[in-house]
mmCIF file of C-alpha atoms and ligand atoms in Angstrom:
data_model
loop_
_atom_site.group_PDB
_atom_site.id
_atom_site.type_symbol
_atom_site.label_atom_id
_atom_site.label_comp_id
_atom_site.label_asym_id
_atom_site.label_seq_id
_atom_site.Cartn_x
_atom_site.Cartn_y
_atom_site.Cartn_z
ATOM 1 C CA UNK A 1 26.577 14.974 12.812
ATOM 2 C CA UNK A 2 27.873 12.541 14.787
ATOM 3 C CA UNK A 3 24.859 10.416 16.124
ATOM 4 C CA UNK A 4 24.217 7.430 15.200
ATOM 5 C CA UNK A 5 20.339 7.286 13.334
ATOM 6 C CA UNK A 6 19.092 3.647 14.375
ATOM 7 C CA UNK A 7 16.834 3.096 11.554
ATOM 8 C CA UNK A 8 14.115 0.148 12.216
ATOM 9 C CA UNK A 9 12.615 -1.838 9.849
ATOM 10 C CA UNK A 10 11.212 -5.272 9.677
ATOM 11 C CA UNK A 11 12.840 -8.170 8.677
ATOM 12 C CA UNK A 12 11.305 -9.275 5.557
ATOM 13 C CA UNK A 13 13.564 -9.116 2.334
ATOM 14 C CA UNK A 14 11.839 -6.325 0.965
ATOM 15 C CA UNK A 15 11.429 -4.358 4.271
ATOM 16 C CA UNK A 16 15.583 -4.626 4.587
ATOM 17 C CA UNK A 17 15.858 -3.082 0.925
ATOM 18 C CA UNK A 18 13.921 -0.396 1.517
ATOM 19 C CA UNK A 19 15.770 0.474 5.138
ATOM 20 C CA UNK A 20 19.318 -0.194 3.465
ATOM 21 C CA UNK A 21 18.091 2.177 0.890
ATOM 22 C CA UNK A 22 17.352 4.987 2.750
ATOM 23 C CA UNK A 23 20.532 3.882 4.867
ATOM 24 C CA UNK A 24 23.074 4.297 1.544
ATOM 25 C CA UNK A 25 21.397 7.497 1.140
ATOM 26 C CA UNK A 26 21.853 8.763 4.848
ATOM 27 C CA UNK A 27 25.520 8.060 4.734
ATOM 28 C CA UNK A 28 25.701 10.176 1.249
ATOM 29 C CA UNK A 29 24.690 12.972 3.026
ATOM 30 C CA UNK A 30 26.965 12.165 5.884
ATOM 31 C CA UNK A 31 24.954 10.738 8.477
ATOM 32 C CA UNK A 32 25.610 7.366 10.570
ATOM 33 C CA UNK A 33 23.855 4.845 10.631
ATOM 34 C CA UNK A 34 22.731 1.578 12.109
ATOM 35 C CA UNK A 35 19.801 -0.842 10.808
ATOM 36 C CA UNK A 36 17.824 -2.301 13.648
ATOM 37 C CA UNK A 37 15.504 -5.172 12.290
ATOM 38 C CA UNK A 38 12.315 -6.403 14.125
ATOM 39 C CA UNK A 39 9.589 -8.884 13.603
ATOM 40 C CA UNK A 40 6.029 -7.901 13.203
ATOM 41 C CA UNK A 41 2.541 -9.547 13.915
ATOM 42 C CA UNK A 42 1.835 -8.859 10.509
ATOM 43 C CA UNK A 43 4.816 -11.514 9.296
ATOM 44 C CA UNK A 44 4.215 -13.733 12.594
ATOM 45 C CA UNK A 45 0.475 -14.828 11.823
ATOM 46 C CA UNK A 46 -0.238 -16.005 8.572
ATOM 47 C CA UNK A 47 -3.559 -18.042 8.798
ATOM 48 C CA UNK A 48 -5.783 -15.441 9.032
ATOM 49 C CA UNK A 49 -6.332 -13.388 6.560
ATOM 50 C CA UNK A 50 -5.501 -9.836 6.819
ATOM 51 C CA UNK A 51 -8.716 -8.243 7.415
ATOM 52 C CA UNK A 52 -9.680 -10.124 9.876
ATOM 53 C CA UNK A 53 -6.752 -9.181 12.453
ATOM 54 C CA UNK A 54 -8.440 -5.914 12.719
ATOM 55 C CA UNK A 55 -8.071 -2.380 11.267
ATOM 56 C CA UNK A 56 -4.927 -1.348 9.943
ATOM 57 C CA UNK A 57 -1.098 -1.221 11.523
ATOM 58 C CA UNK A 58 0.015 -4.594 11.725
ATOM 59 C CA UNK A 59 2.771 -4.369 9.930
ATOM 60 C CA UNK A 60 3.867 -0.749 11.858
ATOM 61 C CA UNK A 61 2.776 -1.374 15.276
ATOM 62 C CA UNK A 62 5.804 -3.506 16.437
ATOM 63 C CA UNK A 63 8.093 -0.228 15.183
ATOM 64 C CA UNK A 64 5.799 2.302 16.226
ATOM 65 C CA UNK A 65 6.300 0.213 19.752
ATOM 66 C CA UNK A 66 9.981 0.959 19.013
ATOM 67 C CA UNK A 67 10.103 4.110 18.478
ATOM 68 C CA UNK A 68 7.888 5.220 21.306
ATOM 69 C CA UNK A 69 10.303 3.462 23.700
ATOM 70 C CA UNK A 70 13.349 5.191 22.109
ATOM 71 C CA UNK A 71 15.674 1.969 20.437
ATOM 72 C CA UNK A 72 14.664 3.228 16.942
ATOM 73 C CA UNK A 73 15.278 6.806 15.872
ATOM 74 C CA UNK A 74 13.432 6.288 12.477
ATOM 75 C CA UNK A 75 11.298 3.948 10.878
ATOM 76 C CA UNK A 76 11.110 2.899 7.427
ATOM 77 C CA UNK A 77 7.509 1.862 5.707
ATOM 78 C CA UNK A 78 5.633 0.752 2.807
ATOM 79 C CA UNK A 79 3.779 3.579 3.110
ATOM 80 C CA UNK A 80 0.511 1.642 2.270
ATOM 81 C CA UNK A 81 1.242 -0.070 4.866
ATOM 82 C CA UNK A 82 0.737 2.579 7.452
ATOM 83 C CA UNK A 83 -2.838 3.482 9.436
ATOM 84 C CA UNK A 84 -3.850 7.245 8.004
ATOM 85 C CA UNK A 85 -3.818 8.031 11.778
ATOM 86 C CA UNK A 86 -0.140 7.757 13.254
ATOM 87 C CA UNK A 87 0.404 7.460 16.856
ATOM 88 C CA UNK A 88 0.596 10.191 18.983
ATOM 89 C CA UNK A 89 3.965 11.840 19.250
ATOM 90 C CA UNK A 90 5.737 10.086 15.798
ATOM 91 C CA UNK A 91 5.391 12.299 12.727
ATOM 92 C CA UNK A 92 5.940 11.612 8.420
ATOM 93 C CA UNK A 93 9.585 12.815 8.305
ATOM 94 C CA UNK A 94 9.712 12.139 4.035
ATOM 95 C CA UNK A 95 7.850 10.353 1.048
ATOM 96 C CA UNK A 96 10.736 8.883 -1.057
ATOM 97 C CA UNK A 97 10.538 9.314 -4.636
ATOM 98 C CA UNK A 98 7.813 6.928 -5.544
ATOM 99 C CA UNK A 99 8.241 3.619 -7.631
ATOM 100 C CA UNK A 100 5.786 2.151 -9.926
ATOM 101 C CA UNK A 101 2.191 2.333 -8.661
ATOM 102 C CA UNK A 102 0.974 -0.526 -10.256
ATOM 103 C CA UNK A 103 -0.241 -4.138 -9.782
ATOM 104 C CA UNK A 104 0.527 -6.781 -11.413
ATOM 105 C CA UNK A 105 -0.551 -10.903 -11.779
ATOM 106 C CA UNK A 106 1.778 -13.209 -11.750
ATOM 107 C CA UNK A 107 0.817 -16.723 -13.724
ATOM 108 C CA UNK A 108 2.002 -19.546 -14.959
ATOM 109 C CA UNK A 109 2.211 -19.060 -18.694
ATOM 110 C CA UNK A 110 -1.618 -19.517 -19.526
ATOM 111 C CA UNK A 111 -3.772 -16.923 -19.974
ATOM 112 C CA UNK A 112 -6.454 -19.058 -21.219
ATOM 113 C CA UNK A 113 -8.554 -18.610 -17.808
ATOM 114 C CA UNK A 114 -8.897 -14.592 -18.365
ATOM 115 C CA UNK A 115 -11.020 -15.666 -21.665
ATOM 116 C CA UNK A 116 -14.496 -16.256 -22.577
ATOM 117 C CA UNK A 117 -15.981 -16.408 -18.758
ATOM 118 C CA UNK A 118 -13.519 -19.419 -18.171
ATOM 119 C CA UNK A 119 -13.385 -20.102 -14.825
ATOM 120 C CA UNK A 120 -10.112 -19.287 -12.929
ATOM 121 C CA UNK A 121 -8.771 -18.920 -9.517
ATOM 122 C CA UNK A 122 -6.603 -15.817 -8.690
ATOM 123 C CA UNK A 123 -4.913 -15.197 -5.040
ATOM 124 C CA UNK A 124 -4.524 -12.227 -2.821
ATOM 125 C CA UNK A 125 -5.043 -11.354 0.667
ATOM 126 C CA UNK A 126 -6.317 -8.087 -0.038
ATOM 127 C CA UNK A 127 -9.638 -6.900 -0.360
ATOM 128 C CA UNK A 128 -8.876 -4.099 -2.862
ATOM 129 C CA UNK A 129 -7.626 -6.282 -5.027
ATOM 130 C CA UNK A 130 -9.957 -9.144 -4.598
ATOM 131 C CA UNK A 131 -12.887 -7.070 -5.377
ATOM 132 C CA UNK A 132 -11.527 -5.471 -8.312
ATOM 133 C CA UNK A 133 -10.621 -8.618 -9.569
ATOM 134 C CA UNK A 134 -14.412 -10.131 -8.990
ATOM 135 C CA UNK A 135 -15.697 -6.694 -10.051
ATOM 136 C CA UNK A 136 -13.951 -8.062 -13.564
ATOM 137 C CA UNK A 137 -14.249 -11.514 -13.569
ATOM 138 C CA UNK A 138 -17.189 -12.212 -11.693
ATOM 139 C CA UNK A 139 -17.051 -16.045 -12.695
ATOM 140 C CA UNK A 140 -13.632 -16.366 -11.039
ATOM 141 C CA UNK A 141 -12.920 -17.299 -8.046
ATOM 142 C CA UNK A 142 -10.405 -15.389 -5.515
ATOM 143 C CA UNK A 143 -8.665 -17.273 -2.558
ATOM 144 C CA UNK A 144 -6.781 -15.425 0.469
ATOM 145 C CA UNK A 145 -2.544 -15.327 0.115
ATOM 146 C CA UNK A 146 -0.622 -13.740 2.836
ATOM 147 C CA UNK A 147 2.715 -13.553 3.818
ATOM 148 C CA UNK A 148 5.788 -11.571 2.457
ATOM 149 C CA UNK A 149 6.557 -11.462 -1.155
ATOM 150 C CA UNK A 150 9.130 -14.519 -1.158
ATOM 151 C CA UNK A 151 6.490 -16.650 0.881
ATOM 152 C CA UNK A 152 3.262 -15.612 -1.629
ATOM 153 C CA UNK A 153 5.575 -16.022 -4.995
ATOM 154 C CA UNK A 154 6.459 -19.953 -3.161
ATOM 155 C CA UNK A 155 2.581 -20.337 -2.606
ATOM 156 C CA UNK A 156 1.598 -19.496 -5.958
ATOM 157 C CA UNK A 157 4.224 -21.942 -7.153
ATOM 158 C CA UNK A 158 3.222 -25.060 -4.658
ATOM 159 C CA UNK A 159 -0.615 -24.362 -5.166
ATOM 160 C CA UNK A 160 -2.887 -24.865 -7.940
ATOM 161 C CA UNK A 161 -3.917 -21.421 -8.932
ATOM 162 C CA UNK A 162 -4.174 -19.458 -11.963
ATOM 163 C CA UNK A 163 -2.268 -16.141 -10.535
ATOM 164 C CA UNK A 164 -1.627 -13.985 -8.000
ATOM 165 C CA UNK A 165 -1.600 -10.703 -7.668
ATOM 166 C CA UNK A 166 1.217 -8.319 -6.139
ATOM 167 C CA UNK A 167 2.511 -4.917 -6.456
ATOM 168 C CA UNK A 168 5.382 -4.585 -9.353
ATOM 169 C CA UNK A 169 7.597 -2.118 -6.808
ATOM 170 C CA UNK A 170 7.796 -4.716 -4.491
ATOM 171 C CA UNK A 171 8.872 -7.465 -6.545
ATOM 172 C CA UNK A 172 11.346 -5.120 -8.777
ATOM 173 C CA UNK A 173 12.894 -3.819 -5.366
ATOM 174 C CA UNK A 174 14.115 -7.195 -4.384
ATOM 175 C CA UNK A 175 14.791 -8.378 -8.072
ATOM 176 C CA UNK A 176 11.798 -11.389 -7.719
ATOM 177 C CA UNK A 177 9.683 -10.422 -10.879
ATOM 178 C CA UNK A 178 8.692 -13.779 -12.613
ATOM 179 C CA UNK A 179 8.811 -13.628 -16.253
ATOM 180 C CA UNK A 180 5.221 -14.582 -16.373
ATOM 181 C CA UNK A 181 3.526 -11.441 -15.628
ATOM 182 C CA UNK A 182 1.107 -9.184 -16.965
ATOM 183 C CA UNK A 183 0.704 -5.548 -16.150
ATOM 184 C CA UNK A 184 -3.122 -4.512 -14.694
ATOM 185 C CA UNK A 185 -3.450 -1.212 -15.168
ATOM 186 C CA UNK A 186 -7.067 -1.327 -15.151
ATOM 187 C CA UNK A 187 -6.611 -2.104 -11.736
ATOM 188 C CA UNK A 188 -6.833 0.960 -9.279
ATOM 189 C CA UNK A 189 -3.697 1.141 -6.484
ATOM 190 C CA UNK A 190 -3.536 1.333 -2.910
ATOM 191 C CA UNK A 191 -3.278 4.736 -2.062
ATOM 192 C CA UNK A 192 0.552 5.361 -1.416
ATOM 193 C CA UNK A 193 0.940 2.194 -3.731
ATOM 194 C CA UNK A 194 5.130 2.175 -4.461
ATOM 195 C CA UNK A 195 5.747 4.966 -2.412
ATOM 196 C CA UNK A 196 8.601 4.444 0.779
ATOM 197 C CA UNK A 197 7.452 6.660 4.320
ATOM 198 C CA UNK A 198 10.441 7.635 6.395
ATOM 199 C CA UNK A 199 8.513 8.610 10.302
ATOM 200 C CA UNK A 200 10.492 10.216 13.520
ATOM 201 C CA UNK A 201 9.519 11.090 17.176
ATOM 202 C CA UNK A 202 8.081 14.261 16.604
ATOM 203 C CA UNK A 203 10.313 15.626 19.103
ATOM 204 C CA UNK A 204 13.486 14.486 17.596
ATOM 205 C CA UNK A 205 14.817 17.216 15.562
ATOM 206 C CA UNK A 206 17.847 15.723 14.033
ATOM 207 C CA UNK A 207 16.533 12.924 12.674
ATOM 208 C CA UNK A 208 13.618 14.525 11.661
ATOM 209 C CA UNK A 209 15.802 16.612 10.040
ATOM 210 C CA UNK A 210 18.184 14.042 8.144
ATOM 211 C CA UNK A 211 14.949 12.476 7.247
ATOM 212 C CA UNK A 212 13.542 14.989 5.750
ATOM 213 C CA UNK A 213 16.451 15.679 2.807
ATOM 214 C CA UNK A 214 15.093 12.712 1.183
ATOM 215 C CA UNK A 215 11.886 13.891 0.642
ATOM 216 C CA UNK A 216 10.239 14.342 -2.388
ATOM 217 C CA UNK A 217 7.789 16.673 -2.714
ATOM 218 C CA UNK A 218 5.580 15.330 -6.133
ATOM 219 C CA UNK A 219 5.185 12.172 -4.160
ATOM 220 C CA UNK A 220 4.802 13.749 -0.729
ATOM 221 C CA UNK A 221 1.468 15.426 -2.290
ATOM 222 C CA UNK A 222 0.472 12.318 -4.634
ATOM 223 C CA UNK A 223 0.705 10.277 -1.610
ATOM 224 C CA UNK A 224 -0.974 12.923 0.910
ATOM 225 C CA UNK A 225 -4.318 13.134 -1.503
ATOM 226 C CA UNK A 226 -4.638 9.510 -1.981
ATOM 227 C CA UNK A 227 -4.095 8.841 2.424
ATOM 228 C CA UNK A 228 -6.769 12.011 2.927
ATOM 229 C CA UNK A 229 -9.149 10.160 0.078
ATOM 230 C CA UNK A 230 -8.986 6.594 2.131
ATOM 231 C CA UNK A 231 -9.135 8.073 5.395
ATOM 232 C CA UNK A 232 -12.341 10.072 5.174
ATOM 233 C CA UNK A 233 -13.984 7.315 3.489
ATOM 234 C CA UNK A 234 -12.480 4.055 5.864
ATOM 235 C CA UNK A 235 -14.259 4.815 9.231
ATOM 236 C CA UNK A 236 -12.195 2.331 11.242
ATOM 237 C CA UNK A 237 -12.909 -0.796 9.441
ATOM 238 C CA UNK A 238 -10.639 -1.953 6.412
ATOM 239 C CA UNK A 239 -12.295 -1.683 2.898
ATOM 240 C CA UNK A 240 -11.804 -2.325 -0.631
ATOM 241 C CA UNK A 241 -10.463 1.194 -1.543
ATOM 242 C CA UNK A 242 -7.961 2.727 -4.474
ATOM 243 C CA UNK A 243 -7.066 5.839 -5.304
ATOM 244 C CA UNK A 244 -3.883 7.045 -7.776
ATOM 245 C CA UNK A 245 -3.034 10.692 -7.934
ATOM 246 C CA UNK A 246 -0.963 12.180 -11.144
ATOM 247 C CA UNK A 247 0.389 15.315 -10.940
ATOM 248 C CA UNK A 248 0.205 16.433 -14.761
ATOM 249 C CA UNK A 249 2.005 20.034 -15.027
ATOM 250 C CA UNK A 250 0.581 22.231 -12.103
ATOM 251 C CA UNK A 251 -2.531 20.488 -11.571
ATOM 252 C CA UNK A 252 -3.419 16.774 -9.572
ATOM 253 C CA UNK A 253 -5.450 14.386 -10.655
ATOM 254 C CA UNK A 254 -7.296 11.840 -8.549
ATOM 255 C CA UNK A 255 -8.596 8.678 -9.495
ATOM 256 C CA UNK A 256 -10.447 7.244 -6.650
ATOM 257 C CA UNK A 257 -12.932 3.993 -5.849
ATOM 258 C CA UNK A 258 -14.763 2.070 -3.518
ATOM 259 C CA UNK A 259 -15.911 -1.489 -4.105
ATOM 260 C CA UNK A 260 -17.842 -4.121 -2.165
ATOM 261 C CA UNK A 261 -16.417 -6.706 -1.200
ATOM 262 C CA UNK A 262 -18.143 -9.304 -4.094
ATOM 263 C CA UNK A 263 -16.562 -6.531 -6.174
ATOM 264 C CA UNK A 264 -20.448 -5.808 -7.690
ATOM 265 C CA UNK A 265 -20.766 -2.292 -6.313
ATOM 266 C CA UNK A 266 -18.563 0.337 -7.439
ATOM 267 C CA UNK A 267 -18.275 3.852 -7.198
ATOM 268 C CA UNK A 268 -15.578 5.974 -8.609
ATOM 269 C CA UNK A 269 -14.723 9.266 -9.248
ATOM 270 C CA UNK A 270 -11.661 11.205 -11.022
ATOM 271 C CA UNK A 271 -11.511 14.907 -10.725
ATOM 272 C CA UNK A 272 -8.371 17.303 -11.754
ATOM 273 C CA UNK A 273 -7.631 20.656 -9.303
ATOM 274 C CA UNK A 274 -4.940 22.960 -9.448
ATOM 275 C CA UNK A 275 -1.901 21.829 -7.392
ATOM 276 C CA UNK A 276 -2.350 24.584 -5.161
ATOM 277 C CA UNK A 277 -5.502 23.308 -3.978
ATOM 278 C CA UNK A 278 -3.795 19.752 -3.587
ATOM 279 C CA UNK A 279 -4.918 20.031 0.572
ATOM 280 C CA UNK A 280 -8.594 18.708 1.337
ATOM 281 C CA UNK A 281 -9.053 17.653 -2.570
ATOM 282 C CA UNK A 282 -8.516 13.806 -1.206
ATOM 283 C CA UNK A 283 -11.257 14.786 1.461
ATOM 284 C CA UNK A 284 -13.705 16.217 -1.050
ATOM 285 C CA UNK A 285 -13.305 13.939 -3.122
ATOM 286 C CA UNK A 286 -14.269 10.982 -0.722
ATOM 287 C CA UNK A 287 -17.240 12.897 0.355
ATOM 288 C CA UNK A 288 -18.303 13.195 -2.611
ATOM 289 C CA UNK A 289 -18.038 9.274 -3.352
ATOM 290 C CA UNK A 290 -20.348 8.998 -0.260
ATOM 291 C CA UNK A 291 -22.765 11.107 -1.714
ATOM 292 C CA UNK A 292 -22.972 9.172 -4.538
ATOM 293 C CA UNK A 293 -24.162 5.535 -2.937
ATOM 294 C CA UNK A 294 -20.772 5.181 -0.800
ATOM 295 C CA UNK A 295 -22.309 5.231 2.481
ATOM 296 C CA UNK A 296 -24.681 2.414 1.095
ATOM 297 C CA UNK A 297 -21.273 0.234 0.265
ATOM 298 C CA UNK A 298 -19.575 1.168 3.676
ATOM 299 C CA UNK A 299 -22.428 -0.130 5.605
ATOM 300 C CA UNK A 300 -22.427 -3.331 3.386
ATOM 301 C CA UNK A 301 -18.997 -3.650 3.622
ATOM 302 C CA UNK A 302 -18.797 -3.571 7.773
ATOM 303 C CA UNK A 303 -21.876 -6.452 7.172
ATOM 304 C CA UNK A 304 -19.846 -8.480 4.782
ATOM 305 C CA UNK A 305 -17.160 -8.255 7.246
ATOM 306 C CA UNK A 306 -18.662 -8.973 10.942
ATOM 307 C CA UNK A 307 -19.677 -12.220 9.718
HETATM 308 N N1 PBG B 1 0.941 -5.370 1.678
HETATM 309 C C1 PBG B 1 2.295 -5.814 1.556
HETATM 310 C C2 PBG B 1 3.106 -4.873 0.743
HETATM 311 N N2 PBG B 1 3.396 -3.649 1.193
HETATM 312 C C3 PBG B 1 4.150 -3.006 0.241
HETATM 313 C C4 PBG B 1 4.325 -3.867 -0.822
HETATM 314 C C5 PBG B 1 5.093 -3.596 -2.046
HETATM 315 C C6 PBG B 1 5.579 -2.168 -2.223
HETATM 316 C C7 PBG B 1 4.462 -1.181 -2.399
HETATM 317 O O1 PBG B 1 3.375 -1.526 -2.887
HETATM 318 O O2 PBG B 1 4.663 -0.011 -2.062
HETATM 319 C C8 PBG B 1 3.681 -5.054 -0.504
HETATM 320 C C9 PBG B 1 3.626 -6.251 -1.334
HETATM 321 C C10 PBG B 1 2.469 -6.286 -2.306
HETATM 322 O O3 PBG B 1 1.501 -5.540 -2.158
HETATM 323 O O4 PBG B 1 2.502 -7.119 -3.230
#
């Protein structure tokens, strides 16, 4: 017990809560620690928006880089934040309990714009949300915001803008959460929306091991049907996708979408299996949204997004 887990993590303020937490509950078990903190491309270019930097990863690559070369032992995610497909040789070591799944808007005490087609103008950087916000409010308009969740909430206050909209875990975690918010629970997550992704070197059996006595295994499965829904339907290219599993007794239920980017296509589904059957239900399910006028939206979607 005696090694020393270097956990990585970047160095946003929300990044070091999550690796302290998972830190405090290392030590609990008896395990040292260290917290090695690293910039990422994802926090280092903020003018383009997100989609446009390519795929997925951004945010991870710079630990997965890390890792690989051995001055991180584990690495500490938003797991929506991390590619369905991780690198060769570094494995999912725990899901932590999972936080709220939701998104929320953030305004500035007047609702009025969300009223009688009034025209409004809401901000995020991604494309899940943007289209499910168009897909709602077609008359509104929706304008990119990146950067962490200090820099967007100090956007939203310098620019003129209605609302913007973030994930509530993120803003609870760091203790950020403007009075002026309202819940959207209309609005379908990210998959692994709230939910914290502890990964080792696959080869690396005591951290692996440490790792995995935090894991929880509701959210482990919640998480692992949503990740298996978005990857069978992404096909390498970054699309306006949600999906929320609930595990309700001993069954799962999935709630899953794909928009276009104008938000004016949809298709959905929400099916219920046994939790037994919790492994390829994400894929089926995906399939199945194909089937029913998803490949039509995919190819739109890679359109909408070469030009
Ligand atoms: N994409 C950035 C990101 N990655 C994880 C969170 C918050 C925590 C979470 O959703 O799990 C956020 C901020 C946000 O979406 O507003």
């Amino acid at each position: 017990m005696n090694k020393v887990i270097r956990i990585g993590t970047r160095d946003s303020q929300l990044a070091l809560w999550q690796a302290h937490t998972v830190e405090k509950k290392l030590n609990a078990l008896g395990y040292l620690t260290e917290i090695v903190a690293v910039k990422s491309t994802g926090d280092i270019i903020l003018d383009v928006p997100l989609y446009e930097l390519g795929i997925t990863g951004i945010f991870t690559k710079t630990l997965d880089i890390a890792m690989l070369q051995g001055t991180i032992d584990i690495a500490v995610h938003s797991m929506k934040d991390v590619p369905t497909a991780l690198p060769k040789g570094i494995v999912q070591s725990a899901v932590l309990e999972r936080a709220s799944v939701l998104d929320i808007m953030v305004h500035k005490g007047n609702l009025d714009f969300m009223h009688n087609n009034s025209p409004g103008t809401i901000a995020t950087g991604s494309l899940r949300r943007q289209a499910q916000w168009l897909n709602r409010f077609p008359h509104h308009t929706v304008v990119d915001l990146r950067g962490n969740v200090n820099t967007r909430l100090q956007k939203l206050a310098d620019q003129d803008w209605n609302g913007a909209v973030f994930a509530l875990a993120g803003l609870e975690r760091i203790a950020v959460l403007p009075e002026n918010h309202i819940t959207l629970d209309w609005m379908i997550p990210a998959p692994a929306q709230g939910a914290m992704v502890i990964v080792a070197m696959e080869n690396d059996a005591f951290s692996r091991e440490a790792a995995g006595k935090l894991n929880h295994l509701e959210s482990e499965i919640a998480t692992h049907v949503e990740r298996e829904f978005l990857k069978t339907l992404e096909g390498g290219c970054t699309a306006p996708i949600g999906a929320l599993a609930t595990i309700i007794g001993t069954t799962i239920r999935l709630e899953g979408v794909l928009f276009s980017i104008d938000g004016q296509d949809k298709v959905q589904i929400e099916k219920t299996v046994e939790i037994n059957h919790y492994k390829n239900f994400g894929r089926k399910c995906a399939l199945e949204i194909l089937e029913n006028g998803g490949i039509a939206v995919m190819e739109k979607i890679k359109k909408d997004l070469q030009q």
